[in-house]
Amino acid sequence: MIATILGQTAFPEAMGSLTLGHYLFVSGVMFALGVIGFLTRRNLIIMFLCTEMMFQAAGIALIAFSRFYLHHTGQSFVIFVLTVAAAEAAMALALVVLLFRRRENLNAEEWAELSG
Amino acid sequence: MLETVGQGVLGGFTGLLASLASPQNGGATVGPWWVILIPLLPIVAVLMCTVCAIARVRSKLPAFLTVVCLGAAFGLSLLMYLQLSGGEHVTVAYRWIDFAWGEGPGQRFTADFGFYVDSLTCLWMLFVTGLATLIALYASEYMSHDLGLGYCRFFAAFNLFVFSMACLVMGSNLIMLYLGWEGVGLCSYLLIGYFYKKPSAVAAAKKAFIMNRIGDLGLALGVMLTFVHFGTVDYAELFASEKLQGYTAALKAGHIDQIPLVAQLIPVLLMIGAFGKSAQLPLYVWLPDAMEGPTPVSALIHAATMVTAGVYLIARTYPLFLCSQYALPIVAWVGVGTALLSATIAMAQFDIKRIMAYSTVSQLGFMFAGLAFLSSAGAAFHVFTHAFFKATLFLCCGAVMHGFAGQLDLRKLSGVAYMKGWGIVGIAMLIGCLNLAGFPFSAGFFSKDMILAEAFVTPGPGYTFLGWVLLLTAGLTAYYTFRVFFRVFIGPKYYEPGDELHAHDDHGHDHAGDHAHSRTSHDTHEPGSGHEFHPHPPGIAINLVLAILAGLSVVAAGAYFIGDHGGWVARLVHESSADTVHVHDANTAAFLAGRGGHASEHAAHGTFLGQDPHKIMYYVSAAIGFVGIAVAFVLHYLGRTTAATSRADKLLPTLGPIATLAQRKWLVDEFYDFLIRKPLWVLSHIFHLIDRLLVDGLVNALGFLPRMCGQSVRRTQSGVLHDYAVWMAGGVAAIAVFIWIITL
Amino acid sequence: MLPAPGSARPTVGRVAQPVPPGRRVPELKAGTPCPTLMTPLELVCTYSGVGVASRHGVLPLAHVIDPFILYLGVVLGGFGVLLALPRRKVSPQLIGALLAAAGLGVVLVGLGLKAAKSGQLPNLYFYVFAAIALGASLRVITHPRPVYAALYFILTILASAGMYLILSAEFMAFALIIIYAGAILITYLFVIMLATQAPTEAEEEDKGAPYDLASREPGIAAVAGFVLLAALTTMFARGIPSLPTGEEIALKSRDPDAILAQLPRRVERALRREGLITDRERIARTFSGPPEIDMKRRIAVVAEPNPVRQSDFDEFIDATRREVPLPEGLRGRNVENLAFDFLNRHPGSIEIAGVVLLMAMLGAVVLSRRQVELDEEAKAQQSRLLSTEEQS
């Protein structure tokens, strides 16, 4: 299957808008799962994983639209999404390590100094 | 030498300034530049005393500088008298205030830092600078227990006072007068509160300042009203203004009702200022308390010079006062009432300095009465003589206080004049007392007579009655004056030291600490225990000053015989704006009494016991003075064997509560306390409650609402990341749902 | 509120264009109302792209999926996720996963029913990858141990990469695998190892940290997430009918082969492989101009370069030229198109991305730097250790 895909030329033919709907639905579900995961999990690392999942959902939508419009800018955007995800991962994980050193704990609920 | 140097340095400068100054009108000529040096020298002395304070000088250098500067100022005043007396001269240092808000008349306000010199100015400056020099010399010894910062502070304030007084007296306009007026008030405050660690001194200083504020408000309003009505505050312009000339003409023509009410109200306002500064009836209570200050201060400021500023103000603005049919009668009644009231209080006091203070108030009342009786010359002459003899009396009291460790109670001192080294003090005291009592041929006798006689000469509302009251007061004055003399200075020798230990300087104790401190750490002394306490008689400076002053008090009487018609002082006064001759000439004096224009020359000139008051008053007042002295002699000298008691004590029960009331100053302080302080206290508490309950309540209610809102919302701020994320996701979902619904 | 179709309001837009034959959903084309007469509500509808179709009185959602099926699936899925989330006591994770899968299946069937009518069913692999990706995602958010969550996320990434491949984004698919699965997730795994407490008691070892064992407020989260999902899906579905058709896109989009005009060496190699040009012939180019490749006519102008002239720009001046048709199999590739899009059209963005990455790197270094504080004893021990090492 991969061989057939690789062999084909760029954007063989236009994609139907209802096909696009399938991909958008999958993207939406993945985004919703990411939101739910972010809201329910206490582990800082998993929360950041969930944000990566939301990035991923956005990426799928972008690629699907790129295919739908037969335009490559959508894919270029995904490259930037990847860039931001990488930067965010670097910073966030550094922060996580820092926080873990402070409390020996990854529970996000432990950090409630901003409470009113 | 000073003059030549000043000529070189300042000549061109002041010449330039004089050429820049606005052209003077009203017949006044441009005065010489060196007049400026008279107020300048005290200011230089202030600066030098400040430098001494910074340099921590612990010698008598500040006193020396002060005496030199003030002596120079006195010399210049003498020069000013010799050269300028008789005309009106204006010397402008620089244009001080100048702003305009329109082109029309009365829309430009100008005030020069300038000096108006005429005979009245010369008279005042002569005794102000002369007395200041002598008293500075006296104070150089008197204040010697306080060498160091306190000494510098004393002389700095002392010099500042002389500067302010010079501004007050020599100022060329009412603004300068106001500057000096406030300046002397400030210096009075500073010097009364000199012993600032003594609560009573601080309280007295505050009392003096606040009482003076009430009067100063009147003065300020008067100055403002003067500007509003006459369009100028400059003396020369004011006296030459068409309005004032018109009023004077109307007065001479007997049409006092043509003078507008505003012009008649100006002197009433100025008068209130004079009452405050000169301690007249409603506002006199600060002066007796002001005796908390050092005695030289009491002598100079609170007896001789500053308190006569009110007299000066009225004399200076006499043309305005003559235009009012209300001001002078009020001045008369207030002055006589003050004289009688304070004389009765003085009779019942035991603190000799306080007696002198009340006698000052009483004599000021005499001066005001003199002004009101159209005898500005008499008032000025009384100011002049009073300045010398009252300074003498105060300095004698001060010498006693200095020598007996602050002892001022006449029940604890006796026969001081007989003690070794106290002879000059005793003689000076006797001369002062004779003057005050109006003993024949003393200076006080002549000046008081001029006022008393005018009371019967001048027509006015109840003036004859006031004249009788003044005669009675003169008798009381003689009594209480010699009560002091007979009890303290002659009689059996006895003393108890006071509670101030600076008298121990001679015994080698360390008294570098401040005065108030030494007061609190005193030992108890057995009465008359000579082995611990020796009264130390006055030194050379005090004796010298006392001798000079006593001599001057005697010599002052001679001024009455220089020239005719009231003597030297009267001539000076009649050459100035305070002249009353033209009023005497016309029948307008009757207007001032409010009797209408038909009064004849005869009606204007009253009689006393069918005789000419001017002639008979010599005998009457002399007799009354003798009676007073005799009563004091009988009650306080004859048969007195101890210091504490006399025959007068036996008479006290017959007087009943009157004696007690007089001793308690007729409860005036308590009355003021009840009338003003208590209501204010209650009112302030009420306002405090209103502020606390109503205003704070409103503010707190305003603050309560947001706080409650915040309280309810702050629970959402849990600080937990998830909660914020839930709000965010919920918000996004809500927005999505909203769009979903509106697009259905 | 909204005017009925055929109302007097003038409409402009795509409706006026000639409709090409074979158009699939022409009846759903929306007209853009005259902007001057729009109410605020219509403004929002028009420019948010969600309400345009609804002015025709048709619920556009129904053209993409039966709303009942959609909401049934969403509710099922939401309930399933709610059950699947970890709980401290009884955790019916398996039932939840099945319910969620059923919800997903219901919606996909609903979508597929409509798509099948117009022949727009997606590739079969789409279903495979979607199932793997979403299942792995569910496992990421439900697995109590971070390591497994990270590994499942790698699975999600791989499945997403598969979907990228179906969508003709093969470069992005492999870039995703390399960057995400290969770099970012490995970093995550390292951090998980660095930042995990040593288990204190034996029975806790298997279960993981206590805060990982139970989810926090799963009800609220599931409701929020799936309401969001329902709204999002509805928006998507409503917007889909207003999208252009494939023909319209094909008309407007650039020919992916046009990129070949800028790739003369590749064209030369292909022509030489086909035997259409000699070894010495090359694609001619005008003086300082582009290579003479006409992609509309699919021909290339070739010539033998003048050996005397050495410069790239004047070597073809005197040469005899001839036109060569391009072979049929020579097509522009995705990667080439992407590269030109990326580098030609977004150069500034690349710079910014570089700065972002640099800053992130510096930030990470600064943040994770550890200040080592040794007390005196430790210092002495350290110095002893060093001295013994030097001696030996």
mmCIF file of C-alpha atoms in Angstrom, chain B residues 209-472:
data_model
loop_
_atom_site.group_PDB
_atom_site.id
_atom_site.type_symbol
_atom_site.label_atom_id
_atom_site.label_comp_id
_atom_site.label_asym_id
_atom_site.label_seq_id
_atom_site.Cartn_x
_atom_site.Cartn_y
_atom_site.Cartn_z
ATOM 1 C CA PHE B 209 0.524 82.368 68.467
ATOM 2 C CA ILE B 210 -3.095 81.299 68.182
ATOM 3 C CA MET B 211 -4.443 84.398 69.911
ATOM 4 C CA ASN B 212 -2.381 86.527 67.567
ATOM 5 C CA ARG B 213 -3.752 84.599 64.605
ATOM 6 C CA ILE B 214 -7.254 85.768 65.459
ATOM 7 C CA GLY B 215 -6.094 89.336 65.470
ATOM 8 C CA ASP B 216 -3.953 88.862 62.379
ATOM 9 C CA LEU B 217 -6.999 87.679 60.472
ATOM 10 C CA GLY B 218 -8.599 91.034 61.214
ATOM 11 C CA LEU B 219 -5.471 92.830 60.097
ATOM 12 C CA ALA B 220 -5.245 90.800 56.895
ATOM 13 C CA LEU B 221 -8.879 91.494 56.086
ATOM 14 C CA GLY B 222 -8.326 95.141 56.850
ATOM 15 C CA VAL B 223 -5.352 95.314 54.500
ATOM 16 C CA MET B 224 -7.319 93.574 51.775
ATOM 17 C CA LEU B 225 -10.273 95.862 52.246
ATOM 18 C CA THR B 226 -7.935 98.831 52.135
ATOM 19 C CA PHE B 227 -6.663 97.711 48.785
ATOM 20 C CA VAL B 228 -10.134 96.974 47.487
ATOM 21 C CA HIS B 229 -11.431 100.353 48.566
ATOM 22 C CA PHE B 230 -8.486 102.648 48.039
ATOM 23 C CA GLY B 231 -6.685 100.692 45.332
ATOM 24 C CA THR B 232 -3.354 100.900 47.106
ATOM 25 C CA VAL B 233 -1.644 99.748 50.240
ATOM 26 C CA ASP B 234 1.225 102.200 50.012
ATOM 27 C CA TYR B 235 1.176 104.754 52.807
ATOM 28 C CA ALA B 236 2.275 107.654 50.685
ATOM 29 C CA GLU B 237 -0.249 106.906 47.965
ATOM 30 C CA LEU B 238 -2.919 106.058 50.509
ATOM 31 C CA PHE B 239 -2.600 109.314 52.450
ATOM 32 C CA ALA B 240 -2.485 111.275 49.213
ATOM 33 C CA SER B 241 -5.336 109.414 47.539
ATOM 34 C CA GLU B 242 -8.285 111.473 46.421
ATOM 35 C CA LYS B 243 -10.713 109.288 48.276
ATOM 36 C CA LEU B 244 -9.039 109.735 51.620
ATOM 37 C CA GLN B 245 -8.569 113.438 51.030
ATOM 38 C CA GLY B 246 -12.225 113.632 50.157
ATOM 39 C CA TYR B 247 -13.185 111.834 53.337
ATOM 40 C CA THR B 248 -11.017 114.120 55.407
ATOM 41 C CA ALA B 249 -12.595 117.102 53.713
ATOM 42 C CA ALA B 250 -16.039 115.676 54.406
ATOM 43 C CA LEU B 251 -15.017 115.136 58.007
ATOM 44 C CA LYS B 252 -13.868 118.713 58.348
ATOM 45 C CA ALA B 253 -17.040 119.931 56.743
ATOM 46 C CA GLY B 254 -19.067 117.929 59.199
ATOM 47 C CA HIS B 255 -20.531 115.430 56.758
ATOM 48 C CA ILE B 256 -19.376 112.196 58.260
ATOM 49 C CA ASP B 257 -22.391 110.423 56.793
ATOM 50 C CA GLN B 258 -20.900 110.940 53.354
ATOM 51 C CA ILE B 259 -18.111 108.496 54.137
ATOM 52 C CA PRO B 260 -19.103 105.058 52.870
ATOM 53 C CA LEU B 261 -19.537 102.210 55.294
ATOM 54 C CA VAL B 262 -16.682 100.263 53.737
ATOM 55 C CA ALA B 263 -14.227 102.978 54.572
ATOM 56 C CA GLN B 264 -15.602 103.059 58.086
ATOM 57 C CA LEU B 265 -15.187 99.293 58.431
ATOM 58 C CA ILE B 266 -11.521 99.210 57.411
ATOM 59 C CA PRO B 267 -10.296 100.643 60.718
ATOM 60 C CA VAL B 268 -12.539 98.279 62.636
ATOM 61 C CA LEU B 269 -10.771 95.361 60.998
ATOM 62 C CA LEU B 270 -7.338 96.871 61.504
ATOM 63 C CA MET B 271 -8.318 97.469 65.113
ATOM 64 C CA ILE B 272 -8.951 93.768 65.636
ATOM 65 C CA GLY B 273 -5.389 93.116 64.528
ATOM 66 C CA ALA B 274 -4.172 95.743 66.942
ATOM 67 C CA PHE B 275 -6.171 94.180 69.779
ATOM 68 C CA GLY B 276 -4.534 90.844 69.138
ATOM 69 C CA LYS B 277 -0.984 92.111 68.985
ATOM 70 C CA SER B 278 -1.351 94.612 71.809
ATOM 71 C CA ALA B 279 -3.233 92.256 74.103
ATOM 72 C CA GLN B 280 -6.524 94.084 74.391
ATOM 73 C CA LEU B 281 -9.634 92.810 75.964
ATOM 74 C CA PRO B 282 -10.910 89.814 74.134
ATOM 75 C CA LEU B 283 -7.445 88.680 73.119
ATOM 76 C CA TYR B 284 -5.251 89.765 76.013
ATOM 77 C CA VAL B 285 -4.904 86.408 77.747
ATOM 78 C CA TRP B 286 -1.765 85.389 75.901
ATOM 79 C CA LEU B 287 0.416 88.162 77.252
ATOM 80 C CA PRO B 288 0.546 87.133 80.936
ATOM 81 C CA ASP B 289 1.331 83.585 79.878
ATOM 82 C CA ALA B 290 4.044 84.875 77.566
ATOM 83 C CA MET B 291 6.109 85.546 80.684
ATOM 84 C CA GLU B 292 7.232 81.931 80.392
ATOM 85 C CA GLY B 293 9.898 83.228 78.063
ATOM 86 C CA PRO B 294 13.246 84.585 79.248
ATOM 87 C CA THR B 295 12.927 87.901 81.055
ATOM 88 C CA PRO B 296 14.815 89.993 78.460
ATOM 89 C CA VAL B 297 12.256 88.796 75.967
ATOM 90 C CA SER B 298 9.454 89.802 78.279
ATOM 91 C CA ALA B 299 11.070 93.172 78.715
ATOM 92 C CA LEU B 300 11.722 93.899 75.066
ATOM 93 C CA ILE B 301 9.000 92.131 73.166
ATOM 94 C CA HIS B 302 6.165 91.743 75.604
ATOM 95 C CA ALA B 303 6.481 95.065 77.362
ATOM 96 C CA ALA B 304 8.339 97.671 75.384
ATOM 97 C CA THR B 305 8.121 97.121 71.665
ATOM 98 C CA MET B 306 6.060 94.385 70.051
ATOM 99 C CA VAL B 307 2.922 94.937 72.061
ATOM 100 C CA THR B 308 3.000 98.582 71.072
ATOM 101 C CA ALA B 309 2.722 97.538 67.437
ATOM 102 C CA GLY B 310 -1.037 97.820 67.761
ATOM 103 C CA VAL B 311 -0.653 101.379 68.953
ATOM 104 C CA TYR B 312 1.698 102.027 66.081
ATOM 105 C CA LEU B 313 -0.750 100.533 63.586
ATOM 106 C CA ILE B 314 -3.546 102.767 64.735
ATOM 107 C CA ALA B 315 -1.276 105.799 64.853
ATOM 108 C CA ARG B 316 0.081 105.053 61.411
ATOM 109 C CA THR B 317 -3.369 104.638 59.893
ATOM 110 C CA TYR B 318 -4.885 107.367 62.008
ATOM 111 C CA PRO B 319 -6.409 109.152 59.015
ATOM 112 C CA LEU B 320 -8.416 106.015 58.329
ATOM 113 C CA PHE B 321 -9.507 105.742 61.943
ATOM 114 C CA LEU B 322 -10.620 109.325 61.953
ATOM 115 C CA CYS B 323 -12.890 108.542 59.040
ATOM 116 C CA SER B 324 -14.783 105.964 61.030
ATOM 117 C CA GLN B 325 -17.393 106.791 63.602
ATOM 118 C CA TYR B 326 -17.251 103.293 65.076
ATOM 119 C CA ALA B 327 -13.620 102.415 65.404
ATOM 120 C CA LEU B 328 -12.320 104.919 67.923
ATOM 121 C CA PRO B 329 -15.192 104.593 70.429
ATOM 122 C CA ILE B 330 -14.739 100.839 70.368
ATOM 123 C CA VAL B 331 -11.039 101.333 70.903
ATOM 124 C CA ALA B 332 -11.799 103.614 73.843
ATOM 125 C CA TRP B 333 -14.132 101.225 75.626
ATOM 126 C CA VAL B 334 -11.957 98.212 74.950
ATOM 127 C CA GLY B 335 -8.814 100.011 76.071
ATOM 128 C CA VAL B 336 -10.343 101.291 79.298
ATOM 129 C CA GLY B 337 -11.964 97.956 80.023
ATOM 130 C CA THR B 338 -8.673 96.204 79.510
ATOM 131 C CA ALA B 339 -6.873 98.682 81.706
ATOM 132 C CA LEU B 340 -9.287 98.226 84.593
ATOM 133 C CA LEU B 341 -9.639 94.473 84.300
ATOM 134 C CA SER B 342 -5.948 93.731 84.142
ATOM 135 C CA ALA B 343 -5.215 96.194 86.927
ATOM 136 C CA THR B 344 -7.629 94.380 89.206
ATOM 137 C CA ILE B 345 -6.027 91.077 88.288
ATOM 138 C CA ALA B 346 -2.564 92.488 88.884
ATOM 139 C CA MET B 347 -3.598 93.522 92.396
ATOM 140 C CA ALA B 348 -4.270 89.947 93.394
ATOM 141 C CA GLN B 349 -1.280 88.176 91.862
ATOM 142 C CA PHE B 350 1.784 87.023 93.747
ATOM 143 C CA ASP B 351 4.156 86.374 90.874
ATOM 144 C CA ILE B 352 5.943 89.678 90.354
ATOM 145 C CA LYS B 353 6.646 89.057 86.688
ATOM 146 C CA ARG B 354 3.021 88.263 86.109
ATOM 147 C CA ILE B 355 2.051 91.456 87.935
ATOM 148 C CA MET B 356 4.256 93.329 85.541
ATOM 149 C CA ALA B 357 2.653 91.533 82.626
ATOM 150 C CA TYR B 358 -0.810 92.530 83.767
ATOM 151 C CA SER B 359 0.380 96.051 84.322
ATOM 152 C CA THR B 360 1.651 96.023 80.743
ATOM 153 C CA VAL B 361 -1.776 94.993 79.536
ATOM 154 C CA SER B 362 -3.272 97.709 81.672
ATOM 155 C CA GLN B 363 -0.900 100.360 80.357
ATOM 156 C CA LEU B 364 -1.579 99.248 76.786
ATOM 157 C CA GLY B 365 -5.209 99.860 77.570
ATOM 158 C CA PHE B 366 -4.221 103.383 78.585
ATOM 159 C CA MET B 367 -2.457 103.847 75.260
ATOM 160 C CA PHE B 368 -5.452 102.630 73.279
ATOM 161 C CA ALA B 369 -7.677 104.892 75.281
ATOM 162 C CA GLY B 370 -5.318 107.722 74.473
ATOM 163 C CA LEU B 371 -5.594 106.993 70.771
ATOM 164 C CA ALA B 372 -9.329 106.839 71.050
ATOM 165 C CA PHE B 373 -9.440 110.150 72.926
ATOM 166 C CA LEU B 374 -7.814 111.731 69.861
ATOM 167 C CA SER B 375 -4.612 112.081 71.813
ATOM 168 C CA SER B 376 -2.298 110.179 69.563
ATOM 169 C CA ALA B 377 0.501 112.269 70.956
ATOM 170 C CA GLY B 378 -0.383 111.193 74.487
ATOM 171 C CA ALA B 379 -0.578 107.585 73.425
ATOM 172 C CA ALA B 380 2.756 107.764 71.667
ATOM 173 C CA PHE B 381 4.320 109.550 74.624
ATOM 174 C CA HIS B 382 2.995 106.879 76.933
ATOM 175 C CA VAL B 383 4.378 104.217 74.631
ATOM 176 C CA PHE B 384 7.704 105.988 74.754
ATOM 177 C CA THR B 385 7.921 106.393 78.509
ATOM 178 C CA HIS B 386 6.344 103.035 79.194
ATOM 179 C CA ALA B 387 8.938 101.381 77.020
ATOM 180 C CA PHE B 388 11.678 102.602 79.315
ATOM 181 C CA PHE B 389 10.151 102.209 82.708
ATOM 182 C CA LYS B 390 8.456 98.916 81.968
ATOM 183 C CA ALA B 391 11.691 97.555 80.522
ATOM 184 C CA THR B 392 13.379 98.710 83.711
ATOM 185 C CA LEU B 393 10.796 96.991 85.862
ATOM 186 C CA PHE B 394 11.003 93.766 83.909
ATOM 187 C CA LEU B 395 14.744 93.744 83.938
ATOM 188 C CA CYS B 396 14.681 94.283 87.698
ATOM 189 C CA CYS B 397 12.319 91.371 88.036
ATOM 190 C CA GLY B 398 14.622 89.432 85.778
ATOM 191 C CA ALA B 399 17.608 90.316 87.926
ATOM 192 C CA VAL B 400 15.733 89.072 90.987
ATOM 193 C CA MET B 401 14.726 85.937 89.172
ATOM 194 C CA HIS B 402 18.289 85.420 87.988
ATOM 195 C CA GLY B 403 19.728 85.960 91.414
ATOM 196 C CA PHE B 404 17.216 83.938 93.427
ATOM 197 C CA ALA B 405 17.046 80.901 91.190
ATOM 198 C CA GLY B 406 13.816 81.758 89.500
ATOM 199 C CA GLN B 407 12.039 82.936 92.626
ATOM 200 C CA LEU B 408 9.240 85.326 91.691
ATOM 201 C CA ASP B 409 6.758 84.908 94.505
ATOM 202 C CA LEU B 410 6.476 88.142 96.453
ATOM 203 C CA ARG B 411 5.586 86.161 99.574
ATOM 204 C CA LYS B 412 8.978 84.502 99.558
ATOM 205 C CA LEU B 413 11.202 87.501 99.038
ATOM 206 C CA SER B 414 11.650 90.551 101.174
ATOM 207 C CA GLY B 415 14.142 93.354 101.588
ATOM 208 C CA VAL B 416 16.080 92.567 98.498
ATOM 209 C CA ALA B 417 17.271 96.127 98.063
ATOM 210 C CA TYR B 418 19.094 95.933 101.390
ATOM 211 C CA MET B 419 21.146 92.914 100.392
ATOM 212 C CA LYS B 420 24.707 93.279 99.281
ATOM 213 C CA GLY B 421 25.076 94.001 95.595
ATOM 214 C CA TRP B 422 21.411 94.697 94.995
ATOM 215 C CA GLY B 423 21.430 98.432 95.487
ATOM 216 C CA ILE B 424 21.262 99.403 91.832
ATOM 217 C CA VAL B 425 18.456 96.951 91.281
ATOM 218 C CA GLY B 426 16.527 98.447 94.156
ATOM 219 C CA ILE B 427 16.996 102.000 92.940
ATOM 220 C CA ALA B 428 16.090 101.101 89.372
ATOM 221 C CA MET B 429 13.028 99.293 90.644
ATOM 222 C CA LEU B 430 12.016 102.303 92.672
ATOM 223 C CA ILE B 431 12.359 104.572 89.654
ATOM 224 C CA GLY B 432 10.362 102.190 87.518
ATOM 225 C CA CYS B 433 7.655 101.881 90.140
ATOM 226 C CA LEU B 434 7.401 105.624 90.561
ATOM 227 C CA ASN B 435 6.991 105.989 86.834
ATOM 228 C CA LEU B 436 4.384 103.311 86.655
ATOM 229 C CA ALA B 437 2.514 104.673 89.605
ATOM 230 C CA GLY B 438 2.501 108.126 88.050
ATOM 231 C CA PHE B 439 4.462 109.822 90.806
ATOM 232 C CA PRO B 440 4.630 113.540 90.126
ATOM 233 C CA PHE B 441 7.327 114.679 87.736
ATOM 234 C CA SER B 442 8.136 111.168 86.606
ATOM 235 C CA ALA B 443 7.869 110.400 82.914
ATOM 236 C CA GLY B 444 4.901 108.112 83.439
ATOM 237 C CA PHE B 445 3.143 110.889 85.299
ATOM 238 C CA PHE B 446 3.198 113.250 82.337
ATOM 239 C CA SER B 447 2.327 110.684 79.692
ATOM 240 C CA LYS B 448 -0.544 109.300 81.713
ATOM 241 C CA ASP B 449 -1.847 112.756 82.411
ATOM 242 C CA MET B 450 -2.003 113.564 78.733
ATOM 243 C CA ILE B 451 -4.303 110.613 78.211
ATOM 244 C CA LEU B 452 -6.381 111.199 81.321
ATOM 245 C CA ALA B 453 -6.922 114.818 80.464
ATOM 246 C CA GLU B 454 -8.023 114.066 76.948
ATOM 247 C CA ALA B 455 -10.619 111.653 78.289
ATOM 248 C CA PHE B 456 -12.437 114.620 79.741
ATOM 249 C CA VAL B 457 -11.660 116.938 76.851
ATOM 250 C CA THR B 458 -12.749 114.839 73.945
ATOM 251 C CA PRO B 459 -16.457 114.337 73.444
ATOM 252 C CA GLY B 460 -17.510 110.813 72.827
ATOM 253 C CA PRO B 461 -19.885 108.089 73.949
ATOM 254 C CA GLY B 462 -19.276 107.774 77.664
ATOM 255 C CA TYR B 463 -15.807 109.210 77.468
ATOM 256 C CA THR B 464 -16.198 111.104 80.706
ATOM 257 C CA PHE B 465 -17.165 107.951 82.479
ATOM 258 C CA LEU B 466 -14.194 106.236 80.894
ATOM 259 C CA GLY B 467 -12.035 109.034 82.203
ATOM 260 C CA TRP B 468 -13.178 108.344 85.750
ATOM 261 C CA VAL B 469 -12.536 104.666 85.266
ATOM 262 C CA LEU B 470 -9.057 105.452 84.037
ATOM 263 C CA LEU B 471 -8.433 107.578 87.089
ATOM 264 C CA LEU B 472 -9.495 104.705 89.292
#
